[in-house]
Short mmCIF file of C-alpha atoms in Angstrom, two decimals:
data_model
loop_
_atom_site.label_atom_id
_atom_site.label_comp_id
_atom_site.label_asym_id
_atom_site.label_seq_id
_atom_site.Cartn_x
_atom_site.Cartn_y
_atom_site.Cartn_z
CA UNK A 14 146.71 -58.58 -242.94
CA UNK A 15 148.87 -61.67 -243.30
CA UNK A 16 151.93 -59.91 -242.02
CA UNK A 17 152.66 -62.58 -239.40
CA UNK A 18 153.49 -65.18 -242.08
CA UNK A 19 156.96 -64.70 -243.49
CA UNK A 20 156.66 -67.01 -246.53
CA UNK A 21 154.34 -66.67 -249.52
CA UNK A 22 152.04 -69.13 -247.85
CA UNK A 23 148.88 -67.40 -246.73
CA UNK A 24 145.32 -68.42 -246.08
CA UNK A 25 144.72 -68.45 -249.82
CA UNK A 26 147.80 -70.33 -251.03
CA UNK A 27 148.97 -73.71 -249.72
CA UNK A 28 152.55 -74.75 -249.09
CA UNK A 29 152.93 -76.03 -252.69
CA UNK A 30 152.02 -72.59 -254.07
CA UNK A 31 148.62 -73.77 -255.26
CA UNK A 32 145.43 -71.89 -254.67
CA UNK A 33 143.11 -72.87 -251.86
CA UNK A 34 139.61 -72.54 -253.19
CA UNK A 35 138.98 -69.57 -255.43
CA UNK A 36 141.73 -66.94 -255.40
CA UNK A 37 139.04 -64.48 -256.38
CA UNK A 38 137.53 -64.80 -252.92
CA UNK A 39 140.78 -64.20 -251.06
CA UNK A 40 139.89 -61.10 -249.07
CA UNK A 41 143.51 -60.63 -247.98
CA UNK A 42 144.27 -59.35 -251.47
CA UNK A 43 141.32 -57.04 -251.80
CA UNK A 44 142.97 -53.86 -250.41
CA UNK A 45 145.88 -54.35 -252.78
CA UNK A 46 143.62 -55.03 -255.77
CA UNK A 47 141.36 -52.09 -255.01
CA UNK A 48 144.30 -49.73 -254.53
CA UNK A 49 145.98 -50.63 -257.81
CA UNK A 50 142.68 -50.72 -259.70
CA UNK A 51 141.72 -47.24 -258.54
CA UNK A 52 145.19 -45.97 -259.42
CA UNK A 53 144.99 -47.57 -262.87
CA UNK A 54 141.56 -46.14 -263.54
CA UNK A 55 142.64 -42.66 -262.45
CA UNK A 56 145.68 -42.81 -264.73
CA UNK A 57 143.63 -44.03 -267.71
CA UNK A 58 140.94 -41.44 -267.00
CA UNK A 59 143.44 -38.58 -266.84
CA UNK A 60 145.22 -39.72 -270.00
CA UNK A 61 141.93 -40.06 -271.88
CA UNK A 62 140.21 -36.91 -270.68
CA UNK A 63 143.27 -34.64 -270.87
CA UNK A 64 145.03 -35.87 -274.01
CA UNK A 65 143.48 -38.64 -276.03
CA UNK A 66 139.77 -37.85 -276.29
CA UNK A 67 140.09 -34.10 -277.03
CA UNK A 68 142.69 -34.92 -279.65
CA UNK A 69 140.54 -37.53 -281.36
CA UNK A 70 137.51 -35.24 -281.14
CA UNK A 71 139.44 -32.42 -282.82
CA UNK A 72 140.74 -34.78 -285.51
CA UNK A 73 137.23 -36.04 -286.23
CA UNK A 74 135.83 -32.50 -286.30
CA UNK A 75 138.64 -31.36 -288.55
CA UNK A 76 138.01 -34.26 -290.91
CA UNK A 77 134.29 -33.50 -290.97
CA UNK A 78 135.11 -29.87 -291.74
CA UNK A 79 137.53 -30.84 -294.49
CA UNK A 80 134.98 -33.16 -296.06
CA UNK A 81 132.21 -30.57 -296.03
CA UNK A 82 134.61 -27.91 -297.35
CA UNK A 83 135.66 -30.21 -300.14
CA UNK A 84 132.05 -30.94 -301.01
CA UNK A 85 131.27 -27.19 -301.06
CA UNK A 86 134.33 -26.52 -303.21
CA UNK A 87 133.29 -29.29 -305.58
CA UNK A 88 129.82 -27.81 -305.85
CA UNK A 89 131.26 -24.34 -306.57
CA UNK A 90 133.51 -25.77 -309.24
CA UNK A 91 130.60 -27.65 -310.76
CA UNK A 92 128.55 -24.44 -310.91
CA UNK A 93 131.51 -22.67 -312.51
CA UNK A 94 131.85 -25.43 -315.08
CA UNK A 95 128.15 -25.14 -315.89
CA UNK A 96 128.52 -21.37 -316.27
CA UNK A 97 131.51 -21.82 -318.55
CA UNK A 98 129.57 -24.27 -320.67
CA UNK A 99 126.69 -21.84 -320.95
CA UNK A 100 129.06 -19.02 -321.94
CA UNK A 101 130.65 -21.28 -324.51
CA UNK A 102 127.28 -22.22 -325.98
CA UNK A 103 126.24 -18.57 -326.08
CA UNK A 104 129.49 -17.58 -327.78
CA UNK A 105 128.95 -20.35 -330.30
CA UNK A 106 125.42 -19.14 -331.08
CA UNK A 107 126.64 -15.53 -331.36
CA UNK A 108 129.48 -16.50 -333.66
CA UNK A 109 127.12 -18.48 -335.84
CA UNK A 110 124.70 -15.53 -336.10
CA UNK A 111 127.53 -13.17 -336.92
CA UNK A 112 128.84 -15.48 -339.57
CA UNK A 113 125.39 -15.61 -341.11
CA UNK A 114 125.21 -11.81 -341.03
CA UNK A 115 128.58 -11.56 -342.73
CA UNK A 116 127.55 -14.08 -345.37
CA UNK A 117 124.29 -12.24 -346.00
CA UNK A 118 126.14 -8.90 -346.19
CA UNK A 119 128.68 -10.28 -348.61
CA UNK A 120 125.90 -11.78 -350.69
CA UNK A 121 124.03 -8.42 -350.81
CA UNK A 122 127.24 -6.55 -351.76
CA UNK A 123 127.98 -8.99 -354.49
CA UNK A 124 124.39 -8.79 -355.72
CA UNK A 125 124.59 -4.98 -355.84
CA UNK A 126 127.89 -5.07 -357.74
CA UNK A 127 126.44 -7.64 -360.06
CA UNK A 128 123.34 -5.51 -360.64
CA UNK A 129 125.46 -2.44 -361.44
CA UNK A 130 127.60 -4.45 -363.83
CA UNK A 131 124.53 -5.95 -365.49
CA UNK A 132 122.92 -2.53 -365.88
CA UNK A 133 126.13 -1.14 -367.31
CA UNK A 134 126.41 -4.04 -369.69
CA UNK A 135 122.77 -3.63 -370.68
CA UNK A 136 123.29 0.06 -371.37
CA UNK A 137 126.37 -0.68 -373.43
CA UNK A 138 124.54 -3.37 -375.31
CA UNK A 139 121.58 -1.12 -376.11
CA UNK A 140 123.92 1.70 -377.14
CA UNK A 141 125.76 -0.67 -379.42
CA UNK A 142 122.43 -1.98 -380.77
CA UNK A 143 121.20 1.56 -381.49
CA UNK A 144 124.46 2.37 -383.24
CA UNK A 145 124.17 -0.78 -385.29
CA UNK A 146 120.58 -0.04 -386.19
CA UNK A 147 121.58 3.42 -387.30
CA UNK A 148 124.37 2.03 -389.40
CA UNK A 149 122.00 -0.55 -390.88
CA UNK A 150 119.46 2.18 -391.71
CA UNK A 151 122.18 4.24 -393.33
CA UNK A 152 123.34 1.27 -395.29
CA UNK A 153 119.79 0.48 -396.27
CA UNK A 154 119.02 4.02 -397.43
CA UNK A 155 122.36 4.13 -399.21
CA UNK A 156 121.50 0.88 -400.92
CA UNK A 157 118.08 2.20 -402.11
CA UNK A 158 119.71 5.18 -403.61
CA UNK A 159 122.32 3.04 -405.32
CA UNK A 160 119.58 0.82 -406.71
CA UNK A 161 117.91 3.91 -408.24
CA UNK A 162 121.20 5.10 -409.66
CA UNK A 163 122.04 1.70 -411.07
CA UNK A 164 118.51 1.36 -412.51
CA UNK A 165 118.73 4.80 -414.13
CA UNK A 166 122.16 4.02 -415.56
CA UNK A 167 121.09 0.63 -416.77
CA UNK A 168 117.85 1.93 -418.26
CA UNK A 169 119.73 4.73 -420.06
CA UNK A 170 122.24 2.24 -421.43
CA UNK A 171 119.50 -0.15 -422.56
CA UNK A 172 117.63 2.69 -424.28
CA UNK A 173 120.73 3.88 -426.08
CA UNK A 174 121.61 0.34 -427.06
CA UNK A 175 118.19 -0.09 -428.57
CA UNK A 176 118.77 3.03 -430.66
CA UNK A 177 116.57 5.24 -428.62
CA UNK A 178 117.53 8.54 -427.53
CA UNK A 179 116.11 9.47 -424.23
CA UNK A 180 117.04 12.29 -422.03
CA UNK A 181 118.23 11.66 -418.54
CA UNK A 182 115.14 13.38 -417.28
CA UNK A 183 112.79 10.97 -418.98
CA UNK A 184 114.74 7.91 -417.90
CA UNK A 185 114.80 9.15 -414.35
CA UNK A 186 111.03 9.70 -414.37
CA UNK A 187 110.40 6.31 -415.87
CA UNK A 188 112.63 4.54 -413.34
CA UNK A 189 111.04 6.39 -410.47
CA UNK A 190 107.58 5.44 -411.77
CA UNK A 191 108.60 1.81 -411.95
CA UNK A 192 110.23 1.82 -408.60
CA UNK A 193 107.05 3.15 -407.03
CA UNK A 194 105.53 0.08 -408.58
CA UNK B 5 152.08 -70.95 -263.41
CA UNK B 6 153.98 -73.05 -260.94
CA UNK B 7 151.66 -75.98 -261.54
CA UNK B 8 153.95 -77.58 -264.14
CA UNK B 9 156.72 -78.05 -261.56
CA UNK B 10 154.33 -79.22 -258.91
CA UNK B 11 152.71 -81.70 -261.29
CA UNK B 12 156.00 -83.59 -261.54
CA UNK B 13 156.07 -84.40 -257.84
CA UNK B 14 152.43 -85.41 -257.68
CA UNK B 15 150.61 -87.80 -259.97
CA UNK B 16 150.89 -87.41 -263.75
CA UNK B 17 147.52 -85.71 -264.06
CA UNK B 18 147.24 -82.71 -261.78
CA UNK B 19 144.87 -79.84 -262.32
CA UNK B 20 145.47 -76.44 -260.87
CA UNK B 21 143.09 -74.38 -262.98
CA UNK B 22 142.81 -71.67 -260.34
CA UNK B 23 146.54 -71.12 -259.80
CA UNK B 24 146.62 -68.65 -262.66
CA UNK B 25 144.53 -66.29 -260.54
CA UNK B 26 146.92 -66.17 -257.58
CA UNK B 27 148.13 -62.69 -256.77
CA UNK B 28 151.87 -62.69 -256.15
CA UNK B 29 154.35 -59.98 -255.29
CA UNK B 30 156.71 -59.26 -258.17
CA UNK B 31 159.78 -57.85 -256.43
CA UNK B 32 159.56 -59.36 -252.98
CA UNK B 33 158.52 -62.47 -251.12
CA UNK B 34 155.96 -62.45 -248.38
CA UNK B 35 152.70 -60.83 -247.56
CA UNK B 36 150.72 -58.64 -249.85
CA UNK B 37 150.12 -55.21 -248.39
CA UNK B 38 147.81 -52.71 -250.02
CA UNK B 39 150.80 -51.04 -251.69
CA UNK B 40 152.69 -54.19 -252.73
CA UNK B 41 153.55 -54.34 -256.42
CA UNK B 42 152.01 -57.62 -257.57
CA UNK B 43 151.57 -59.44 -260.84
CA UNK B 44 148.17 -57.74 -261.02
CA UNK B 45 149.89 -54.34 -260.77
CA UNK B 46 152.16 -55.40 -263.62
CA UNK B 47 149.33 -56.42 -265.95
CA UNK B 48 147.21 -53.40 -265.06
CA UNK B 49 150.12 -51.13 -265.87
CA UNK B 50 150.56 -52.99 -269.15
CA UNK B 51 146.91 -52.22 -269.84
CA UNK B 52 147.62 -48.55 -269.10
CA UNK B 53 150.60 -48.66 -271.46
CA UNK B 54 148.40 -50.21 -274.16
CA UNK B 55 145.73 -47.54 -273.66
CA UNK B 56 148.36 -44.80 -273.89
CA UNK B 57 149.95 -46.51 -276.88
CA UNK B 58 146.69 -46.75 -278.78
CA UNK B 59 144.93 -43.56 -277.76
CA UNK B 60 147.86 -41.15 -277.36
CA UNK B 61 150.86 -42.43 -279.31
CA UNK B 62 148.65 -43.95 -282.00
CA UNK B 63 146.87 -40.67 -282.64
CA UNK B 64 149.95 -38.43 -282.33
CA UNK B 65 150.03 -37.70 -286.08
CA UNK B 66 146.54 -36.13 -285.87
CA UNK B 67 146.18 -37.02 -289.54
CA UNK B 68 143.10 -36.18 -291.58
CA UNK B 69 143.68 -39.48 -293.35
CA UNK B 70 144.41 -41.79 -290.41
CA UNK B 71 146.96 -44.56 -290.31
CA UNK B 72 146.15 -47.95 -288.82
CA UNK B 73 146.54 -47.21 -285.11
CA UNK B 74 144.72 -43.90 -285.42
CA UNK B 75 141.87 -45.66 -287.24
CA UNK B 76 141.53 -48.16 -284.40
CA UNK B 77 141.59 -45.37 -281.79
CA UNK B 78 138.95 -43.43 -283.71
CA UNK B 79 136.90 -46.59 -284.13
CA UNK B 80 136.96 -47.16 -280.35
CA UNK B 81 136.10 -43.50 -279.74
CA UNK B 82 133.16 -43.48 -282.16
CA UNK B 83 132.00 -46.92 -280.95
CA UNK B 84 131.63 -45.81 -277.32
CA UNK B 85 130.46 -42.31 -278.27
CA UNK B 86 127.63 -43.67 -280.42
CA UNK B 87 126.74 -46.20 -277.74
CA UNK B 88 126.26 -43.47 -275.14
CA UNK B 89 124.40 -41.27 -277.62
CA UNK B 90 122.05 -44.09 -278.63
CA UNK B 91 121.40 -45.52 -275.18
CA UNK B 92 121.61 -42.50 -272.88
CA UNK B 93 120.96 -39.59 -275.18
CA UNK B 94 122.90 -36.40 -275.82
CA UNK B 95 123.04 -35.39 -272.15
CA UNK B 96 124.91 -38.62 -271.32
CA UNK B 97 127.88 -37.50 -273.41
CA UNK B 98 129.22 -35.48 -270.46
CA UNK B 99 130.19 -38.83 -268.89
CA UNK B 100 131.92 -40.06 -272.04
CA UNK B 101 135.48 -40.03 -270.57
CA UNK B 102 134.35 -42.11 -267.55
CA UNK B 103 132.66 -44.72 -269.71
CA UNK B 104 135.53 -44.76 -272.18
CA UNK B 105 137.91 -45.37 -269.26
CA UNK B 106 135.86 -48.36 -268.12
CA UNK B 107 135.57 -49.76 -271.64
CA UNK B 108 139.24 -49.47 -272.53
CA UNK B 109 140.43 -50.79 -269.16
CA UNK B 110 138.22 -53.88 -269.33
CA UNK B 111 138.99 -54.44 -273.00
CA UNK B 112 142.75 -54.31 -272.58
CA UNK B 113 142.75 -56.22 -269.30
CA UNK B 114 140.73 -58.97 -270.99
CA UNK B 115 142.87 -59.15 -274.09
CA UNK B 116 146.19 -58.96 -272.23
CA UNK B 117 144.88 -61.78 -270.04
CA UNK B 118 144.68 -63.96 -273.15
CA UNK B 119 148.46 -63.93 -273.48
CA UNK B 120 149.74 -67.28 -272.14
CA UNK B 121 151.22 -67.08 -268.60
CA UNK B 122 149.66 -63.67 -268.10
CA UNK B 123 147.39 -62.48 -265.32
CA UNK B 124 143.85 -61.26 -265.83
CA UNK B 125 142.73 -58.53 -263.42
CA UNK B 126 139.16 -58.64 -264.71
CA UNK B 127 138.82 -62.28 -263.58
CA UNK B 128 138.91 -61.03 -259.97
CA UNK B 129 135.79 -60.06 -258.08
CA UNK B 130 137.89 -57.62 -256.10
CA UNK B 131 138.37 -55.69 -259.33
CA UNK B 132 134.98 -56.04 -260.97
CA UNK B 133 133.06 -55.34 -257.78
CA UNK B 134 134.88 -52.04 -257.44
CA UNK B 135 134.09 -51.21 -261.05
CA UNK B 136 130.43 -52.18 -260.64
CA UNK B 137 129.96 -50.34 -257.36
CA UNK B 138 131.66 -47.27 -258.76
CA UNK B 139 129.03 -47.28 -261.50
CA UNK B 140 126.24 -48.08 -259.02
CA UNK B 141 127.07 -45.30 -256.58
CA UNK B 142 127.79 -42.77 -259.31
CA UNK B 143 124.50 -43.51 -261.02
CA UNK B 144 122.48 -43.48 -257.81
CA UNK B 145 123.96 -40.23 -256.53
CA UNK B 146 123.65 -38.68 -259.97
CA UNK B 147 120.03 -39.77 -260.15
CA UNK B 148 119.21 -37.97 -256.89
CA UNK B 149 121.21 -34.88 -257.84
CA UNK B 150 119.59 -34.57 -261.25
CA UNK B 151 116.04 -35.53 -260.33
CA UNK B 152 115.77 -35.07 -256.57
CA UNK B 153 113.19 -37.43 -255.10
CA UNK B 154 111.74 -37.78 -258.59
CA UNK B 155 114.44 -40.39 -259.04
CA UNK B 156 112.34 -42.70 -256.86
CA UNK B 157 109.80 -42.67 -259.72
CA UNK B 158 112.11 -45.26 -261.26
CA UNK B 159 110.61 -47.75 -258.80
CA UNK B 160 107.03 -46.55 -259.08
CA UNK B 161 105.70 -47.90 -262.38
CA UNK B 162 103.12 -45.26 -263.28
CA UNK B 163 101.84 -47.18 -266.28
CA UNK B 164 100.86 -50.23 -264.18
CA UNK B 165 97.48 -50.63 -262.38
CA UNK B 166 97.43 -49.05 -258.92
CA UNK B 167 97.09 -52.41 -257.14
CA UNK B 168 100.21 -53.79 -258.79
CA UNK B 169 102.40 -50.77 -258.19
CA UNK B 170 103.63 -51.60 -254.65
CA UNK B 171 104.50 -55.14 -255.71
CA UNK B 172 106.32 -53.85 -258.78
CA UNK B 173 108.09 -51.27 -256.63
CA UNK B 174 109.53 -54.02 -254.43
CA UNK B 175 110.62 -56.02 -257.47
CA UNK B 176 112.16 -52.94 -259.05
CA UNK B 177 113.93 -52.08 -255.81
CA UNK B 178 115.42 -55.57 -255.52
CA UNK B 179 116.48 -55.60 -259.15
CA UNK B 180 118.08 -52.20 -258.68
CA UNK B 181 120.21 -53.38 -255.78
CA UNK B 182 121.12 -56.62 -257.53
CA UNK B 183 122.52 -54.62 -260.43
CA UNK B 184 126.08 -54.14 -259.12
CA UNK B 185 126.27 -57.81 -258.14
CA UNK B 186 125.20 -59.09 -261.56
CA UNK B 187 127.22 -56.38 -263.23
CA UNK B 188 130.44 -57.50 -261.55
CA UNK B 189 129.91 -61.26 -261.42
CA UNK B 190 128.98 -61.37 -265.11
CA UNK B 191 132.33 -59.94 -266.13
CA UNK B 192 134.57 -61.77 -263.67
CA UNK B 193 132.64 -65.03 -264.04
CA UNK B 194 132.86 -65.09 -267.83
CA UNK B 195 136.54 -64.29 -267.92
CA UNK B 196 137.43 -66.65 -265.05
CA UNK B 197 135.40 -69.56 -266.46
CA UNK B 198 137.03 -69.37 -269.86
CA UNK B 199 140.53 -69.20 -268.43
CA UNK B 200 139.88 -72.06 -266.02
CA UNK B 201 138.43 -74.25 -268.78
CA UNK B 202 141.48 -73.64 -270.95
CA UNK B 203 143.68 -74.63 -268.00
CA UNK B 204 141.70 -77.84 -267.47
CA UNK B 205 142.08 -78.77 -271.14
CA UNK B 206 145.78 -78.00 -270.84
CA UNK B 207 145.95 -80.43 -267.90
CA UNK B 208 144.50 -83.18 -270.09
CA UNK B 209 147.22 -82.56 -272.66
CA UNK B 210 149.60 -84.48 -270.35
CA UNK B 211 148.00 -87.71 -271.58
CA UNK B 212 149.49 -88.45 -275.00
CA UNK B 213 146.35 -90.03 -276.45
CA UNK B 214 144.08 -87.16 -275.53
CA UNK B 215 146.53 -84.33 -276.20
CA UNK B 216 145.59 -83.66 -279.87
CA UNK B 217 141.96 -83.36 -278.84
CA UNK B 218 143.00 -81.25 -275.88
CA UNK B 219 145.05 -78.88 -278.03
CA UNK B 220 142.15 -78.57 -280.47
CA UNK B 221 139.81 -77.82 -277.59
CA UNK B 222 142.21 -75.18 -276.22
CA UNK B 223 142.34 -73.57 -279.66
CA UNK B 224 138.56 -73.52 -279.90
CA UNK B 225 138.21 -72.15 -276.38
CA UNK B 226 140.81 -69.52 -277.14
CA UNK B 227 138.79 -68.34 -280.11
CA UNK B 228 135.72 -68.19 -277.93
CA UNK B 229 137.65 -66.29 -275.26
CA UNK B 230 138.69 -63.64 -277.79
CA UNK B 231 135.00 -63.16 -278.50
CA UNK B 232 134.12 -63.13 -274.79
CA UNK B 233 136.86 -60.60 -274.03
CA UNK B 234 135.32 -58.09 -276.38
CA UNK B 235 131.68 -58.92 -275.65
CA UNK B 236 132.11 -58.64 -271.88
CA UNK B 237 133.80 -55.25 -272.23
CA UNK B 238 130.95 -54.21 -274.51
CA UNK B 239 128.26 -55.59 -272.18
CA UNK B 240 129.77 -53.90 -269.13
CA UNK B 241 129.91 -50.60 -271.00
CA UNK B 242 126.42 -50.74 -272.46
CA UNK B 243 124.93 -51.70 -269.08
CA UNK B 244 126.71 -48.71 -267.59
CA UNK B 245 125.02 -46.61 -270.27
CA UNK B 246 121.65 -48.14 -269.47
CA UNK B 247 122.06 -47.44 -265.74
CA UNK B 248 123.15 -43.92 -266.56
CA UNK B 249 120.04 -43.46 -268.67
CA UNK B 250 117.93 -44.51 -265.65
CA UNK B 251 119.67 -41.85 -263.58
CA UNK B 252 119.18 -39.10 -266.14
CA UNK B 253 115.68 -40.08 -267.28
CA UNK B 254 114.11 -42.11 -264.45
CA UNK B 255 110.63 -42.29 -265.97
CA UNK B 256 109.82 -45.57 -267.64
#
């Protein structure tokens, strides 16, 4: 447009290099501005639409996916932990019940053994007692007989000492009569 | 840019707030043809390099746990993606790369323009008008392709009383055609105004008494400009989404 002027001075710039009016309204520059603007916009558009925006979109999607995967994994792990806790509690209850069973079993066994021992002891004791009673009865009967013998002997001696003369048969009868009371 | 040298030969207080917007050839002197590599070309290509650096190099690790640059790239992605989803609906997501291109270009052009001595392409109507008309024509053509003549229902407010509808249709029609103008001037105007104001404050810094105040004002304006840089990119993008929604769902 301003090709006829050889210096920088144009209709928009004075000889001192200062602007005449508003440089924004200098229509000489418009073709240049429009050309470079369109070129700039095309370059930015191509860079954004071909490289930058798809890349950022994929990164954002990937991050979203990672986050939701992590949340899902965390939930799975939480469920597993709950299951493990339940299993643990169940095992604890089982073990407790078993222990009680064992204790009860042991107690019953011991009781049975004890009962057997007690019965055995009782039997022994009663056998011993019967034996003793028998011995006592023997001793007692032996003693009664001895008393009769001693009484007969003593009575015979006393009679002879007194100058009597009694037969053994008479003394025996007399003692027996007395003993009968 | 050259104003500091020129100020010496003039009076002590010379303002050239608009000189920062002059388009100059980088490698040659003389006229600017449509293909000439200018300072605007330089800063636009820097914006491209920044976009590539953030969105391609920054995400090259493709990490599940992102590093800093990948976080920022993902943040930008999700920010624009959600914006389209919320404003336009799911069927607007097909146009996500187009809208992302607009957003990132405006964002980086604005922020690179905040570097001292730099050039801001988005402060030029020649740039923003192209952006706005690209959106306008795309949306209009898309509206007719998707809805046929049903797209004209956008101007015919069915919920209004019959008597009011023609009046509303005219208003709607005017507002529709004003869209690209407001869309482009909003962006360029905001960016240009901030930069020019900073330059004016910088001019006042030549007076020793005022300079501390001037520097403080530049700092404050710079903070505001950082905000404006982002907000204008955001506003341009969300308006694009709104216009796109009109094209896809023309009923009120």
